[in-house]
CSV table of C-alpha atoms in Angstrom, one decimal:
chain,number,residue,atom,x,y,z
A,930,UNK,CA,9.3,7.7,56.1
A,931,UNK,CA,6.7,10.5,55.4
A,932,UNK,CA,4.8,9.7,58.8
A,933,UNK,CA,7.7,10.0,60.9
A,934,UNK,CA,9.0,13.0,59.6
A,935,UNK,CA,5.5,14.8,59.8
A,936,UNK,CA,5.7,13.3,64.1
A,937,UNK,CA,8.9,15.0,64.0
A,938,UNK,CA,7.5,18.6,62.9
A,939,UNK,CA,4.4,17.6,65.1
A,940,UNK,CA,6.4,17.0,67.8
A,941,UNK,CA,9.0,20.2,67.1
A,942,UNK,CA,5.3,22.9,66.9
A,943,UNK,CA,4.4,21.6,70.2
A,944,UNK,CA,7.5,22.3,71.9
A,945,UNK,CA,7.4,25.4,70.2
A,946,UNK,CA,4.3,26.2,71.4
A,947,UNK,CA,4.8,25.2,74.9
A,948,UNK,CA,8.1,27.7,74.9
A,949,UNK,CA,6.0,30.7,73.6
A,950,UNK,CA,3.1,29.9,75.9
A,951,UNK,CA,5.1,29.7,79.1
A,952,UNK,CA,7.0,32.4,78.3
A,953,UNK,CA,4.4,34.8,77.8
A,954,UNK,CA,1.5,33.4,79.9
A,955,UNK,CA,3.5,31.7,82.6
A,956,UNK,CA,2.3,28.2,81.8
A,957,UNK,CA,3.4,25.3,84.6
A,958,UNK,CA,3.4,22.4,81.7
A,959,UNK,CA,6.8,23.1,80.4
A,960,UNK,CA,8.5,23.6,83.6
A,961,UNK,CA,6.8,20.3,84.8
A,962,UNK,CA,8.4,19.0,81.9
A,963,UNK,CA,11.7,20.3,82.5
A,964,UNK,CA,11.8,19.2,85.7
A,965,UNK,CA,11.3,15.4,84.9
A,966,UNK,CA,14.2,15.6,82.7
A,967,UNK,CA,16.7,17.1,85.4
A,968,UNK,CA,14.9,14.5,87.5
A,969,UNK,CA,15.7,11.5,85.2
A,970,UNK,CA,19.5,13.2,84.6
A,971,UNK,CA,20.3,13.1,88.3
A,972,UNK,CA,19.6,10.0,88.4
A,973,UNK,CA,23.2,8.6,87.4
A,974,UNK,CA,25.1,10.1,90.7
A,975,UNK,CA,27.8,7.9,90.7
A,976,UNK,CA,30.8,6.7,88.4
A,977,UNK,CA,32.9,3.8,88.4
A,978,UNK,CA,36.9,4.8,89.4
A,979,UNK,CA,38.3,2.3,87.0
A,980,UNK,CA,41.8,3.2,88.0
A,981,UNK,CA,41.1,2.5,91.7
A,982,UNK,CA,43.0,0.6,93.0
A,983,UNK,CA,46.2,1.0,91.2
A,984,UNK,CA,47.7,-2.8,92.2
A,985,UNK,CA,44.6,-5.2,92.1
A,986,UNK,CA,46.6,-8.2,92.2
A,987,UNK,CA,46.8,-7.4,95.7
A,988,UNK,CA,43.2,-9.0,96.4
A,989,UNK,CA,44.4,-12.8,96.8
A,990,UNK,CA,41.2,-13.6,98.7
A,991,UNK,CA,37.1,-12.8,99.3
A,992,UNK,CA,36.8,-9.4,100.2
A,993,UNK,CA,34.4,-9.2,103.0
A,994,UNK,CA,34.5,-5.6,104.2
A,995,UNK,CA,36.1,-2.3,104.0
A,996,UNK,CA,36.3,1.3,105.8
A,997,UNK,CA,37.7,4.3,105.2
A,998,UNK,CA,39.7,6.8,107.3
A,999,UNK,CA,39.0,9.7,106.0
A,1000,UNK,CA,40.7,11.7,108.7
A,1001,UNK,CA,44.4,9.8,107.5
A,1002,UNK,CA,43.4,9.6,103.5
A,1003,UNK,CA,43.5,5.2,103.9
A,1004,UNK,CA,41.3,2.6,103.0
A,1005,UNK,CA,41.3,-0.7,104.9
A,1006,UNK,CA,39.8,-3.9,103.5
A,1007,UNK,CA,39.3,-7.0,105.1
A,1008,UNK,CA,40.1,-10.4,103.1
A,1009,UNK,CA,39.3,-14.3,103.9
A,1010,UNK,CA,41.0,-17.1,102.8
A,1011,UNK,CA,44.0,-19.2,103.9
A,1012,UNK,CA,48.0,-17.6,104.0
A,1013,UNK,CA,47.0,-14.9,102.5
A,1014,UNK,CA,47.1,-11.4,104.5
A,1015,UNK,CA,44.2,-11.0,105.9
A,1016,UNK,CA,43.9,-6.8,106.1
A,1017,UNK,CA,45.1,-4.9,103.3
A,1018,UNK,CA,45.7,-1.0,103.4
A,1019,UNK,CA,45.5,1.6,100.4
A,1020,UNK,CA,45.6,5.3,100.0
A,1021,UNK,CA,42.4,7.3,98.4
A,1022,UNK,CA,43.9,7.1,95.4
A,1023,UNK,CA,44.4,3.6,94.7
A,1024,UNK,CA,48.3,2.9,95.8
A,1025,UNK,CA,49.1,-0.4,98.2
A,1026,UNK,CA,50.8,0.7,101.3
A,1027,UNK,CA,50.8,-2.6,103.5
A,1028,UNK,CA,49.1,-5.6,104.7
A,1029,UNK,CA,49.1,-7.9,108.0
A,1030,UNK,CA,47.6,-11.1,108.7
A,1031,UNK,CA,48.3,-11.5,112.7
A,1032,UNK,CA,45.8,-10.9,115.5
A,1033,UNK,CA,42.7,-11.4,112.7
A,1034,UNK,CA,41.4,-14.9,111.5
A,1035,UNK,CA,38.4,-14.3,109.8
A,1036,UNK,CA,37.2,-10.8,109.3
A,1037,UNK,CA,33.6,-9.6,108.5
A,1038,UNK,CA,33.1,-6.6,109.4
A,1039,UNK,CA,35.7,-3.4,109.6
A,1040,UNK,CA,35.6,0.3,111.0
A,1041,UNK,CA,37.5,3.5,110.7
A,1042,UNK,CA,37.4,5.0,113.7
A,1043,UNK,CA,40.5,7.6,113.8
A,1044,UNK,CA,41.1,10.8,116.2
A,1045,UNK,CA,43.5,13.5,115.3
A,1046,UNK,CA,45.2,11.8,118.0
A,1047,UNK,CA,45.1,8.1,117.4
A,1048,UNK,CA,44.2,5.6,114.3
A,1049,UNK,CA,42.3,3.2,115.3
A,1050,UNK,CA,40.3,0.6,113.5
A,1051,UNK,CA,38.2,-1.8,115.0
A,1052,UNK,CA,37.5,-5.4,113.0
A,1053,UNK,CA,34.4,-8.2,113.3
A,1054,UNK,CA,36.0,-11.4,114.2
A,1055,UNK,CA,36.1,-13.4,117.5
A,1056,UNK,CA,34.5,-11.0,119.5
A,1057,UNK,CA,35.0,-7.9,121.7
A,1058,UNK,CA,34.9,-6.7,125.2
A,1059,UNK,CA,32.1,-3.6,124.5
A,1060,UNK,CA,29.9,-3.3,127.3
A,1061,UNK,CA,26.2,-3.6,126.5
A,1062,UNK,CA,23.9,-0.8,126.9
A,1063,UNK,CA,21.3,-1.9,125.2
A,1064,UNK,CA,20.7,-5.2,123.2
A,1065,UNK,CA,18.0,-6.5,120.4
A,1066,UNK,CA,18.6,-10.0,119.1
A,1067,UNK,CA,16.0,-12.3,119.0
A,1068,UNK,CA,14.9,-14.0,116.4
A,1069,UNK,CA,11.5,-13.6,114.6
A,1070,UNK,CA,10.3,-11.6,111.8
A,1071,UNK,CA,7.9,-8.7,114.3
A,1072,UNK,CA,9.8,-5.2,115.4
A,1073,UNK,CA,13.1,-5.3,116.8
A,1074,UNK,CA,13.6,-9.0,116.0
A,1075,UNK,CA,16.0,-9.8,113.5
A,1076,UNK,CA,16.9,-12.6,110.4
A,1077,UNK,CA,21.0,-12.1,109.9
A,1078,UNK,CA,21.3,-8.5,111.1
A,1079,UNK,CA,23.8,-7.7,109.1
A,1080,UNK,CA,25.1,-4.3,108.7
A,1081,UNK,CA,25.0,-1.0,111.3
A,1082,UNK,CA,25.2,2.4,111.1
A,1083,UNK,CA,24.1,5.8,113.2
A,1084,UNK,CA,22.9,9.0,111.7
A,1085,UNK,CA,23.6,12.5,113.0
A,1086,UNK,CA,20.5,12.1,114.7
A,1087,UNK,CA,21.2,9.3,117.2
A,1088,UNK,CA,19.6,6.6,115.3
A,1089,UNK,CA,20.8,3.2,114.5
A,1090,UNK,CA,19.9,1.6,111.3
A,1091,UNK,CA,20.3,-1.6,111.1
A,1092,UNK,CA,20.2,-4.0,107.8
A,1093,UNK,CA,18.2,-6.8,109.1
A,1094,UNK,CA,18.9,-9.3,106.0
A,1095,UNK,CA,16.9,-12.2,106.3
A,1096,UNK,CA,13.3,-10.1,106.9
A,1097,UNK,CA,14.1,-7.7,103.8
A,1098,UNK,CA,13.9,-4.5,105.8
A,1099,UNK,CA,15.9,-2.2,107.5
A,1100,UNK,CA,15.1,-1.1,111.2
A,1101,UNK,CA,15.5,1.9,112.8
A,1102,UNK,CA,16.3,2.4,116.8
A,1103,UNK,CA,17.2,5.7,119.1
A,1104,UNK,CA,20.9,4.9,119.7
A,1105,UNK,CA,20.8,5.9,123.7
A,1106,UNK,CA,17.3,3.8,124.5
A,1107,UNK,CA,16.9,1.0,121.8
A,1108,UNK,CA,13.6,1.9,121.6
A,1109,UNK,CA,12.6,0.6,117.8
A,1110,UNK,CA,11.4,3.5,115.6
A,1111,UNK,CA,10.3,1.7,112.4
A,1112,UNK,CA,11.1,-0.1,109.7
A,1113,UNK,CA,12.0,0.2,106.0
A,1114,UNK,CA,10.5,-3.3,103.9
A,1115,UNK,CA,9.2,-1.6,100.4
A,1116,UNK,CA,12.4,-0.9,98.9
A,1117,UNK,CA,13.6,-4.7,99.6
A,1118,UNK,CA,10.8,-7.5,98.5
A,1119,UNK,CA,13.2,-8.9,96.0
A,1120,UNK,CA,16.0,-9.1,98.6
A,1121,UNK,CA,17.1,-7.7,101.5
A,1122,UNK,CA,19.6,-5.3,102.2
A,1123,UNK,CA,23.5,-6.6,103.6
A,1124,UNK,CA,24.7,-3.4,103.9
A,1125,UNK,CA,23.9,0.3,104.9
A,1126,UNK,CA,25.7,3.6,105.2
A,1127,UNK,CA,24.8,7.2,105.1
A,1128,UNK,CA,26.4,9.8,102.3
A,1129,UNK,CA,28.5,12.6,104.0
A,1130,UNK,CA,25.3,15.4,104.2
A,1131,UNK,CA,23.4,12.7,106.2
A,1132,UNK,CA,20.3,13.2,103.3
A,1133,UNK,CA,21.0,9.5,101.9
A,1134,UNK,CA,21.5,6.3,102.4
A,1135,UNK,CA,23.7,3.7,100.2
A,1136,UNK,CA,22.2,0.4,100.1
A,1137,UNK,CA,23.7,-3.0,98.7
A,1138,UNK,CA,21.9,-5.6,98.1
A,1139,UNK,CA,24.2,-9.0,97.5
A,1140,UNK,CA,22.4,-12.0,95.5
A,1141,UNK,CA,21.2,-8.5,93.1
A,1142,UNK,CA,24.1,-7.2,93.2
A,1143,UNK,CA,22.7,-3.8,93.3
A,1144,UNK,CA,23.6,-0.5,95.1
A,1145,UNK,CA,20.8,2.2,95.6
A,1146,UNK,CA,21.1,5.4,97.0
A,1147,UNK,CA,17.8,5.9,99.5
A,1148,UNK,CA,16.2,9.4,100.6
A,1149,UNK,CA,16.9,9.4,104.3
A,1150,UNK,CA,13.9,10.6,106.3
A,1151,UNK,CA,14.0,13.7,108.3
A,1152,UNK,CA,14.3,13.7,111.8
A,1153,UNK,CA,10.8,12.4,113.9
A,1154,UNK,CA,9.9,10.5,111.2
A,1155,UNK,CA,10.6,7.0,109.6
A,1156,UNK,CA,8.3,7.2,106.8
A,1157,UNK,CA,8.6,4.4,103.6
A,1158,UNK,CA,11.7,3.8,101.7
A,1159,UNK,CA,12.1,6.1,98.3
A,1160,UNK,CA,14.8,5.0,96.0
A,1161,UNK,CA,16.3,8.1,93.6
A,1162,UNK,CA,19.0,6.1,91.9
A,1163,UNK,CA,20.5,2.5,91.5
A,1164,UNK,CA,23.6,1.2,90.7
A,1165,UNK,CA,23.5,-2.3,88.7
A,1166,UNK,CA,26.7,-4.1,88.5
A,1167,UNK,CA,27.5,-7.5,87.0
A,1168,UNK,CA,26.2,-10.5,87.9
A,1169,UNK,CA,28.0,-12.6,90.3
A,1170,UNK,CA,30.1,-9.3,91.9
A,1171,UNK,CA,27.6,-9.9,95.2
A,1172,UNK,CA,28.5,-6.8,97.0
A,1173,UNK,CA,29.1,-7.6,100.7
A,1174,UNK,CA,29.6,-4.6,102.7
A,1175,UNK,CA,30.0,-0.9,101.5
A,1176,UNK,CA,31.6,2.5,103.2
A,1177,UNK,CA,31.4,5.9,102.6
A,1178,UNK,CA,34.3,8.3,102.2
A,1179,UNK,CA,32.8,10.8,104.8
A,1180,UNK,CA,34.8,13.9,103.0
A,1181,UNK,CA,34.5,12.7,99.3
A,1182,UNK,CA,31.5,11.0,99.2
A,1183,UNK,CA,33.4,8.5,97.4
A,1184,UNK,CA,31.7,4.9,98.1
A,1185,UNK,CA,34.0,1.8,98.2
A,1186,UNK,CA,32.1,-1.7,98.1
A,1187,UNK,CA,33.8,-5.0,99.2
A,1188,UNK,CA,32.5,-7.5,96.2
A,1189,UNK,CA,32.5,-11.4,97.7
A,1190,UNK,CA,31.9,-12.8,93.9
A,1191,UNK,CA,34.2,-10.3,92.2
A,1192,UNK,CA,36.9,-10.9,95.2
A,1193,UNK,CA,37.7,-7.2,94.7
A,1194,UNK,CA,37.2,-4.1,95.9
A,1195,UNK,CA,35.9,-1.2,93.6
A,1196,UNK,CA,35.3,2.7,94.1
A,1197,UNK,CA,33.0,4.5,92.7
A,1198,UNK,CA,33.0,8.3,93.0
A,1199,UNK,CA,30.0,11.2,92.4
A,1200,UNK,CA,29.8,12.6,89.4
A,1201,UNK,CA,29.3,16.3,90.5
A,1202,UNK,CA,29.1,18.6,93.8
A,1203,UNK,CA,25.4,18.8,94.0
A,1204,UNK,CA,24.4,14.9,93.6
A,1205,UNK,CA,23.4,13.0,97.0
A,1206,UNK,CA,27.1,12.2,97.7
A,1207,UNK,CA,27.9,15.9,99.0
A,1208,UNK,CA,26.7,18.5,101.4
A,1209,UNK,CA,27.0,22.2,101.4
């Protein structure tokens, strides 16, 4: 007991010391300190709405996907599984407005992509009528092939991320000439990623990662450069939740992940206005 309190009174005369010192002969040691502990601090961005949604009993199948119209306040989430309805729809803040289950058999995928004019919301299922400007999809492990490609997403930029599943990477393509850019694998050599989306300032990425069932919020690189991966924060959640696909709240910041295991949909919300989440 006598040892540790003498470390303690050690310990206390060195901080001392490093206060007095940096204060009066401008020292860099104790504001290298300081900043690894606002560092470490910032890591936790993101809390868990537990009160989101307000009716849960509404999930009667595997939640596949979600997006969120940010313009309208109203979350969509697609669900599989047999007479159940298929799309549900929820407010921001967690309260059941309406489902459907015509004109969609199996969703995957789901997009919010509303005007001040006209909701509209566009759903992965038996196909679509698009036409094709530019197309990558073979298969192969080199760049621009792919192994499940299996979420999508465009930065303010003009370019396409892509999570390409199967080769533990993400790619990166110019939206207008497909011409491949480079790739992402270093954050990913446990698995790969299954879904991708960019926080509201365009400075991050959320990642989730489904047999982990991890979330991690990526430094996105800046423009004419790809760089490697750099993960500032994770989000573990329980086992067996597998988080499918994820979106973004693009005026909150608020990130809503479609949980296949869990057969749930859960929010989670930044925990201040200066974490990844937001943008000045």
């Amino acid at each position: 007991m006598a040892r540790f309190w003498v470390c303690v009174a050690g310990a206390g005369f060195l901080l001392a010391f490093l206060v007095l010192h940096s204060r009066f002969c401008g020292s860099p040691v104790l504001r290298n300190i300081a900043f690894a502990v606002s560092w470490r601090t910032e890591k936790i961005l993101y809390r868990l709405d537990v009160d989101w949604p307000k009716h849960p009993e509404y999930f009667s199948g595997t939640t596949f996907c979600v997006a969120v119209d940010s313009l309208n306040g109203l979350v969509y989430i697609g669900q599989r599984g047999d007479n159940i309805p298929k799309i549900l729809v929820f407010t921001e803040d967690g309260y059941f407005l309406r489902a459907w289950n015509y004109t969609v058999d199996t969703p995957h995928g789901i997009f919010a992509a509303s005007t001040l004019y006209e909701q509209s919301i566009w759903i992965t299922d038996v196909g679509s009528d698009f036409m094709i400007l530019w197309l990558h999809g073979e298969n192969g492990t080199g760049p621009a092939k792919f192994n499940i490609p299996h979420s999508v997403t465009v930065d303010s930029a003009g370019r396409v991320w892509v999570a390409d599943r199967g080769n533990k990477r993400i790619q990166v393509f110019d939206k207008d000439t497909g011409e491949w850019l480079g790739a992402w694998n270093n954050c990913f050599t446990e698995e790969g990623p299954s879904s991708v989306r960019f926080t509201p300032d365009g400075k991050y990425l959320i990642v989730a990662q489904l047999n982990l069932s991890r979330l991690s919020v990526v430094a996105a690189p800046p423009v004419g450069s790809i760089g490697e991966c750099s993960v500032i924060s994770t989000i573990q959640l329980a086992d067996q939740v597998l988080p499918h696909l994820l979106e973004v709240d693009k005026k909150t910041g608020a990130v809503y992940v479609a949980e296949i295991g869990a057969k749930q949909v859960q929010k989670y919300v930044p925990l201040n206005s200066h974490v990844p989440a937001f943008g000045s």
